[in-house]
Amino acid sequence: VSGVIYDQSGKPMSGVKVEFVGNGLTQTWMTGTEGEYFFRGRSGLDHLLKVSKAGFASRSFNLRNYTPP
């Protein structure tokens, strides 16, 4: 799972905490200067992606039957 976090104006956000939760494990990543993040997951499992940064609303996304490319 990889991606870029953007603010409301469309600019990449650095320093965003991104958590990838699944199979009893939690991986944590802080976005880089271009808002990027990357995680390795296991195929066929459900995962939860959590995004948070002080001063912004936190968000969570369910990834069902995740299959990496």
PDB file of C-alpha atoms in Angstrom:
ATOM      1  CA  VAL A   1       0.000   0.000   0.000  1.00  0.00           C
ATOM      2  CA  SER A   2       1.432   3.349  -0.961  1.00  0.00           C
ATOM      3  CA  GLY A   3       0.151   6.827  -1.567  1.00  0.00           C
ATOM      4  CA  VAL A   4       0.431  10.525  -0.945  1.00  0.00           C
ATOM      5  CA  ILE A   5      -1.427  12.581   1.673  1.00  0.00           C
ATOM      6  CA  TYR A   6      -2.653  15.998   0.475  1.00  0.00           C
ATOM      7  CA  ASP A   7      -4.166  18.934   2.363  1.00  0.00           C
ATOM      8  CA  GLN A   8      -7.424  20.594   1.293  1.00  0.00           C
ATOM      9  CA  SER A   9      -5.592  22.880  -1.119  1.00  0.00           C
ATOM     10  CA  GLY A  10      -3.941  19.909  -2.880  1.00  0.00           C
ATOM     11  CA  LYS A  11      -0.447  20.349  -1.410  1.00  0.00           C
ATOM     12  CA  PRO A  12       1.412  17.247  -0.114  1.00  0.00           C
ATOM     13  CA  MET A  13       1.515  17.009   3.694  1.00  0.00           C
ATOM     14  CA  SER A  14       4.708  15.978   5.465  1.00  0.00           C
ATOM     15  CA  GLY A  15       4.801  14.651   9.033  1.00  0.00           C
ATOM     16  CA  VAL A  16       1.465  12.829   8.857  1.00  0.00           C
ATOM     17  CA  LYS A  17       1.294   9.638  10.945  1.00  0.00           C
ATOM     18  CA  VAL A  18       0.004   6.745   8.814  1.00  0.00           C
ATOM     19  CA  GLU A  19      -0.711   3.389  10.465  1.00  0.00           C
ATOM     20  CA  PHE A  20      -1.304   0.148   8.568  1.00  0.00           C
ATOM     21  CA  VAL A  21      -3.039  -2.382  10.836  1.00  0.00           C
ATOM     22  CA  GLY A  22      -3.630  -6.030   9.946  1.00  0.00           C
ATOM     23  CA  ASN A  23      -2.825  -9.616  10.895  1.00  0.00           C
ATOM     24  CA  GLY A  24      -2.183  -8.565  14.487  1.00  0.00           C
ATOM     25  CA  LEU A  25       0.557  -6.113  13.479  1.00  0.00           C
ATOM     26  CA  THR A  26       0.712  -2.337  13.226  1.00  0.00           C
ATOM     27  CA  GLN A  27       3.199  -0.624  10.928  1.00  0.00           C
ATOM     28  CA  THR A  28       3.700   3.120  11.388  1.00  0.00           C
ATOM     29  CA  TRP A  29       5.096   5.605   8.879  1.00  0.00           C
ATOM     30  CA  MET A  30       5.517   9.381   8.951  1.00  0.00           C
ATOM     31  CA  THR A  31       4.993  10.937   5.527  1.00  0.00           C
ATOM     32  CA  GLY A  32       8.017  12.509   3.872  1.00  0.00           C
ATOM     33  CA  THR A  33       8.386  15.982   2.409  1.00  0.00           C
ATOM     34  CA  GLU A  34       6.207  15.018  -0.558  1.00  0.00           C
ATOM     35  CA  GLY A  35       3.500  13.436   1.632  1.00  0.00           C
ATOM     36  CA  GLU A  36       4.433   9.881   0.610  1.00  0.00           C
ATOM     37  CA  TYR A  37       3.978   6.631   2.559  1.00  0.00           C
ATOM     38  CA  PHE A  38       4.579   2.922   1.815  1.00  0.00           C
ATOM     39  CA  PHE A  39       3.675  -0.346   3.568  1.00  0.00           C
ATOM     40  CA  ARG A  40       3.977  -4.032   2.763  1.00  0.00           C
ATOM     41  CA  GLY A  41       0.850  -6.070   3.445  1.00  0.00           C
ATOM     42  CA  ARG A  42      -0.272  -9.668   3.208  1.00  0.00           C
ATOM     43  CA  SER A  43      -2.645 -10.722   0.453  1.00  0.00           C
ATOM     44  CA  GLY A  44      -6.223 -11.682   1.132  1.00  0.00           C
ATOM     45  CA  LEU A  45      -6.434 -10.059   4.544  1.00  0.00           C
ATOM     46  CA  ASP A  46      -8.466  -7.126   5.779  1.00  0.00           C
ATOM     47  CA  HIS A  47      -6.404  -4.130   6.875  1.00  0.00           C
ATOM     48  CA  LEU A  48      -7.105  -0.737   8.400  1.00  0.00           C
ATOM     49  CA  LEU A  49      -5.281   2.413   7.284  1.00  0.00           C
ATOM     50  CA  LYS A  50      -5.273   5.215   9.890  1.00  0.00           C
ATOM     51  CA  VAL A  51      -4.129   8.763   9.103  1.00  0.00           C
ATOM     52  CA  SER A  52      -3.560  11.484  11.734  1.00  0.00           C
ATOM     53  CA  LYS A  53      -1.792  14.805  12.283  1.00  0.00           C
ATOM     54  CA  ALA A  54      -2.154  17.363  15.075  1.00  0.00           C
ATOM     55  CA  GLY A  55      -4.582  20.101  14.074  1.00  0.00           C
ATOM     56  CA  PHE A  56      -6.364  17.949  11.469  1.00  0.00           C
ATOM     57  CA  ALA A  57      -9.217  15.463  11.654  1.00  0.00           C
ATOM     58  CA  SER A  58      -8.063  11.820  11.817  1.00  0.00           C
ATOM     59  CA  ARG A  59      -9.353   9.374   9.202  1.00  0.00           C
ATOM     60  CA  SER A  60      -9.521   5.575   8.958  1.00  0.00           C
ATOM     61  CA  PHE A  61     -10.044   3.455   5.857  1.00  0.00           C
ATOM     62  CA  ASN A  62     -10.918  -0.259   5.660  1.00  0.00           C
ATOM     63  CA  LEU A  63      -9.022  -2.233   3.035  1.00  0.00           C
ATOM     64  CA  ARG A  64     -10.928  -5.467   2.500  1.00  0.00           C
ATOM     65  CA  ASN A  65      -9.257  -8.494   0.912  1.00  0.00           C
ATOM     66  CA  TYR A  66      -6.119  -6.463   0.292  1.00  0.00           C
ATOM     67  CA  THR A  67      -4.147  -7.775  -2.682  1.00  0.00           C
ATOM     68  CA  PRO A  68      -0.777  -6.139  -3.455  1.00  0.00           C
ATOM     69  CA  PRO A  69       0.055  -5.441  -7.114  1.00  0.00           C
TER      70      PRO A  69
END
